[in-house]
């Protein structure tokens, strides 16, 4: 089976991430632990508190996963090196996403800005599904193409939710209810909007455009 690049080329035949099972386990545990924290926060204190509360960075369990999340962005960027060494095609979405997420994560973690808990939890959640997909493929299981489509759609929804959270933080920040600053919200919103456009383009090219091209050839 031809090895494809690690990441969003879910339309292709396979993927060979080094250690997909360990990566899957890490993000699944991260999703469960941070997700439990955020759900508890919403259920007991409301949405505003779950977004604005800085306790996510200091909680006895969540602070470990917040720190692990930030640190994990460096080795994830290292995937780009393997792609180059394998002389595979490196798409813009791959390296742009990894570089910007790494820079923004470190930048925001330092200031413990509002919304970080949801940003990390959403990322853990989507990646837990994505790495599970990679692990199944690496183990030789045949996985429906709809699974890959679901992952990309989940990423698109994640980017929309990121924009919504930034908007809420900005509104509540005006009343000193959320700890953040305009520069962070600006760069975060720009980043999420660019991801949204790029993932929508990828989805169209991977799942809609390919069908259209095949239909034209058939005619």
GROMACS .gro file of C-alpha atoms in nm:
model
  219
    1UNK     CA    1   0.000   0.000   0.000
    2UNK     CA    2   0.133   0.339  -0.096
    3UNK     CA    3   0.214   0.554   0.203
    4UNK     CA    4   0.049   0.891   0.209
    5UNK     CA    5   0.121   1.204   0.411
    6UNK     CA    6   0.018   1.207   0.774
    7UNK     CA    7  -0.267   1.438   0.794
    8UNK     CA    8  -0.560   1.560   0.603
    9UNK     CA    9  -0.521   1.355   0.286
   10UNK     CA   10  -0.792   1.124   0.410
   11UNK     CA   11  -0.921   1.079   0.058
   12UNK     CA   12  -0.619   0.865  -0.032
   13UNK     CA   13  -0.551   0.497   0.017
   14UNK     CA   14  -0.363   0.494   0.343
   15UNK     CA   15  -0.145   0.662   0.596
   16UNK     CA   16   0.171   0.567   0.778
   17UNK     CA   17   0.216   0.770   1.089
   18UNK     CA   18   0.490   0.645   1.312
   19UNK     CA   19   0.325   0.518   1.629
   20UNK     CA   20  -0.041   0.585   1.540
   21UNK     CA   21  -0.164   0.370   1.828
   22UNK     CA   22   0.032   0.562   2.091
   23UNK     CA   23  -0.076   0.891   1.936
   24UNK     CA   24  -0.436   0.775   1.940
   25UNK     CA   25  -0.418   0.673   2.306
   26UNK     CA   26  -0.266   1.005   2.408
   27UNK     CA   27  -0.527   1.222   2.242
   28UNK     CA   28  -0.816   0.997   2.348
   29UNK     CA   29  -0.712   1.026   2.713
   30UNK     CA   30  -0.665   1.399   2.664
   31UNK     CA   31  -1.012   1.431   2.510
   32UNK     CA   32  -1.173   1.235   2.792
   33UNK     CA   33  -1.000   1.423   3.073
   34UNK     CA   34  -1.038   1.775   2.933
   35UNK     CA   35  -1.385   1.697   2.802
   36UNK     CA   36  -1.498   1.584   3.146
   37UNK     CA   37  -1.366   1.906   3.297
   38UNK     CA   38  -1.542   2.129   3.042
   39UNK     CA   39  -1.873   1.940   3.063
   40UNK     CA   40  -1.867   1.963   3.443
   41UNK     CA   41  -1.792   2.335   3.419
   42UNK     CA   42  -2.083   2.396   3.181
   43UNK     CA   43  -2.329   2.185   3.379
   44UNK     CA   44  -2.247   2.340   3.716
   45UNK     CA   45  -2.152   2.700   3.637
   46UNK     CA   46  -2.270   2.772   3.283
   47UNK     CA   47  -2.120   2.836   2.940
   48UNK     CA   48  -1.969   3.174   3.023
   49UNK     CA   49  -1.776   3.034   3.316
   50UNK     CA   50  -1.649   2.739   3.110
   51UNK     CA   51  -1.509   2.980   2.852
   52UNK     CA   52  -1.377   3.255   3.076
   53UNK     CA   53  -1.252   3.051   3.372
   54UNK     CA   54  -0.874   3.027   3.392
   55UNK     CA   55  -0.899   2.733   3.628
   56UNK     CA   56  -0.848   2.501   3.333
   57UNK     CA   57  -0.480   2.601   3.331
   58UNK     CA   58  -0.441   2.534   3.705
   59UNK     CA   59  -0.673   2.241   3.784
   60UNK     CA   60  -0.507   1.932   3.932
   61UNK     CA   61  -0.583   1.723   3.620
   62UNK     CA   62  -0.659   1.972   3.344
   63UNK     CA   63  -0.332   2.162   3.392
   64UNK     CA   64  -0.136   1.847   3.306
   65UNK     CA   65  -0.331   1.800   2.983
   66UNK     CA   66  -0.307   2.168   2.897
   67UNK     CA   67   0.071   2.149   2.935
   68UNK     CA   68   0.086   1.820   2.743
   69UNK     CA   69  -0.122   1.971   2.464
   70UNK     CA   70   0.113   2.265   2.422
   71UNK     CA   71   0.425   2.047   2.428
   72UNK     CA   72   0.276   1.798   2.179
   73UNK     CA   73   0.264   2.060   1.905
   74UNK     CA   74   0.642   2.049   1.861
   75UNK     CA   75   0.670   1.677   1.772
   76UNK     CA   76   0.357   1.706   1.558
   77UNK     CA   77   0.538   1.966   1.352
   78UNK     CA   78   0.818   1.711   1.312
   79UNK     CA   79   0.587   1.510   1.086
   80UNK     CA   80   0.669   1.761   0.815
   81UNK     CA   81   1.032   1.652   0.824
   82UNK     CA   82   0.932   1.289   0.762
   83UNK     CA   83   0.719   1.394   0.467
   84UNK     CA   84   1.011   1.580   0.314
   85UNK     CA   85   1.253   1.292   0.380
   86UNK     CA   86   1.010   1.049   0.215
   87UNK     CA   87   0.994   1.286  -0.083
   88UNK     CA   88   0.617   1.302  -0.059
   89UNK     CA   89   0.396   1.591  -0.156
   90UNK     CA   90   0.371   1.847   0.123
   91UNK     CA   91   0.042   2.034   0.100
   92UNK     CA   92   0.011   2.391   0.226
   93UNK     CA   93  -0.263   2.301   0.475
   94UNK     CA   94  -0.033   2.054   0.649
   95UNK     CA   95   0.263   2.276   0.735
   96UNK     CA   96   0.058   2.597   0.773
   97UNK     CA   97  -0.174   2.434   1.026
   98UNK     CA   98   0.107   2.278   1.230
   99UNK     CA   99   0.323   2.590   1.245
  100UNK     CA  100   0.042   2.829   1.334
  101UNK     CA  101  -0.112   2.599   1.597
  102UNK     CA  102   0.227   2.556   1.764
  103UNK     CA  103   0.292   2.931   1.774
  104UNK     CA  104  -0.057   3.022   1.891
  105UNK     CA  105  -0.070   2.747   2.155
  106UNK     CA  106   0.254   2.857   2.315
  107UNK     CA  107   0.158   3.223   2.289
  108UNK     CA  108  -0.185   3.172   2.449
  109UNK     CA  109  -0.069   2.928   2.717
  110UNK     CA  110   0.175   3.189   2.846
  111UNK     CA  111  -0.110   3.439   2.902
  112UNK     CA  112  -0.369   3.178   3.009
  113UNK     CA  113  -0.629   3.344   2.789
  114UNK     CA  114  -1.001   3.273   2.804
  115UNK     CA  115  -1.132   3.010   2.565
  116UNK     CA  116  -0.818   2.799   2.585
  117UNK     CA  117  -0.996   2.514   2.759
  118UNK     CA  118  -1.246   2.477   2.476
  119UNK     CA  119  -0.980   2.518   2.208
  120UNK     CA  120  -0.772   2.236   2.355
  121UNK     CA  121  -1.071   2.012   2.425
  122UNK     CA  122  -1.203   2.046   2.069
  123UNK     CA  123  -0.859   1.975   1.929
  124UNK     CA  124  -0.816   1.670   2.150
  125UNK     CA  125  -1.162   1.544   2.051
  126UNK     CA  126  -1.116   1.575   1.675
  127UNK     CA  127  -0.765   1.433   1.689
  128UNK     CA  128  -0.880   1.136   1.896
  129UNK     CA  129  -1.112   1.036   1.613
  130UNK     CA  130  -0.852   1.113   1.347
  131UNK     CA  131  -0.572   0.916   1.513
  132UNK     CA  132  -0.808   0.625   1.573
  133UNK     CA  133  -0.874   0.627   1.199
  134UNK     CA  134  -0.501   0.619   1.130
  135UNK     CA  135  -0.448   0.336   1.380
  136UNK     CA  136  -0.720   0.126   1.217
  137UNK     CA  137  -0.577   0.185   0.871
  138UNK     CA  138  -0.224   0.109   0.988
  139UNK     CA  139  -0.351  -0.216   1.144
  140UNK     CA  140  -0.488  -0.322   0.807
  141UNK     CA  141  -0.859  -0.264   0.870
  142UNK     CA  142  -1.074  -0.138   0.586
  143UNK     CA  143  -1.248   0.178   0.701
  144UNK     CA  144  -1.538   0.340   0.518
  145UNK     CA  145  -1.460   0.657   0.325
  146UNK     CA  146  -1.748   0.818   0.514
  147UNK     CA  147  -1.532   0.801   0.828
  148UNK     CA  148  -1.273   1.021   0.658
  149UNK     CA  149  -1.545   1.261   0.544
  150UNK     CA  150  -1.678   1.278   0.901
  151UNK     CA  151  -1.332   1.371   1.030
  152UNK     CA  152  -1.293   1.656   0.783
  153UNK     CA  153  -1.646   1.782   0.859
  154UNK     CA  154  -1.562   1.768   1.230
  155UNK     CA  155  -1.257   1.984   1.164
  156UNK     CA  156  -1.469   2.236   0.976
  157UNK     CA  157  -1.717   2.251   1.267
  158UNK     CA  158  -1.423   2.290   1.507
  159UNK     CA  159  -1.305   2.598   1.318
  160UNK     CA  160  -1.654   2.751   1.324
  161UNK     CA  161  -1.680   2.688   1.698
  162UNK     CA  162  -1.339   2.849   1.745
  163UNK     CA  163  -1.466   3.166   1.577
  164UNK     CA  164  -1.782   3.165   1.793
  165UNK     CA  165  -1.577   3.128   2.113
  166UNK     CA  166  -1.352   3.416   2.008
  167UNK     CA  167  -1.658   3.633   1.950
  168UNK     CA  168  -1.797   3.550   2.294
  169UNK     CA  169  -1.463   3.616   2.462
  170UNK     CA  170  -1.441   3.952   2.288
  171UNK     CA  171  -1.793   4.048   2.400
  172UNK     CA  172  -1.739   3.942   2.761
  173UNK     CA  173  -1.392   4.094   2.769
  174UNK     CA  174  -1.551   4.437   2.725
  175UNK     CA  175  -1.717   4.391   3.064
  176UNK     CA  176  -1.404   4.252   3.232
  177UNK     CA  177  -1.562   3.907   3.255
  178UNK     CA  178  -1.305   3.727   3.039
  179UNK     CA  179  -0.930   3.743   3.059
  180UNK     CA  180  -0.787   3.804   2.713
  181UNK     CA  181  -0.665   4.087   2.494
  182UNK     CA  182  -0.744   4.216   2.149
  183UNK     CA  183  -0.424   4.093   1.985
  184UNK     CA  184  -0.488   3.735   2.093
  185UNK     CA  185  -0.849   3.740   1.976
  186UNK     CA  186  -0.747   3.897   1.644
  187UNK     CA  187  -0.479   3.638   1.565
  188UNK     CA  188  -0.691   3.351   1.691
  189UNK     CA  189  -0.989   3.458   1.479
  190UNK     CA  190  -0.771   3.504   1.173
  191UNK     CA  191  -0.620   3.160   1.229
  192UNK     CA  192  -0.956   2.986   1.271
  193UNK     CA  193  -1.107   3.163   0.970
  194UNK     CA  194  -0.814   3.063   0.751
  195UNK     CA  195  -0.844   2.702   0.871
  196UNK     CA  196  -1.215   2.709   0.794
  197UNK     CA  197  -1.152   2.821   0.436
  198UNK     CA  198  -0.869   2.572   0.383
  199UNK     CA  199  -1.060   2.276   0.525
  200UNK     CA  200  -1.369   2.361   0.322
  201UNK     CA  201  -1.150   2.374   0.012
  202UNK     CA  202  -0.992   2.042   0.104
  203UNK     CA  203  -1.333   1.883   0.161
  204UNK     CA  204  -1.456   2.001  -0.178
  205UNK     CA  205  -1.145   1.881  -0.361
  206UNK     CA  206  -1.131   1.548  -0.179
  207UNK     CA  207  -1.494   1.441  -0.176
  208UNK     CA  208  -1.696   1.654  -0.416
  209UNK     CA  209  -1.456   1.767  -0.685
  210UNK     CA  210  -1.321   1.415  -0.733
  211UNK     CA  211  -1.671   1.281  -0.795
  212UNK     CA  212  -1.742   1.557  -1.044
  213UNK     CA  213  -1.421   1.483  -1.233
  214UNK     CA  214  -1.502   1.113  -1.244
  215UNK     CA  215  -1.851   1.191  -1.374
  216UNK     CA  216  -1.708   1.406  -1.652
  217UNK     CA  217  -1.467   1.130  -1.752
  218UNK     CA  218  -1.751   0.879  -1.757
  219UNK     CA  219  -1.946   1.103  -1.993
   0.00000   0.00000   0.00000
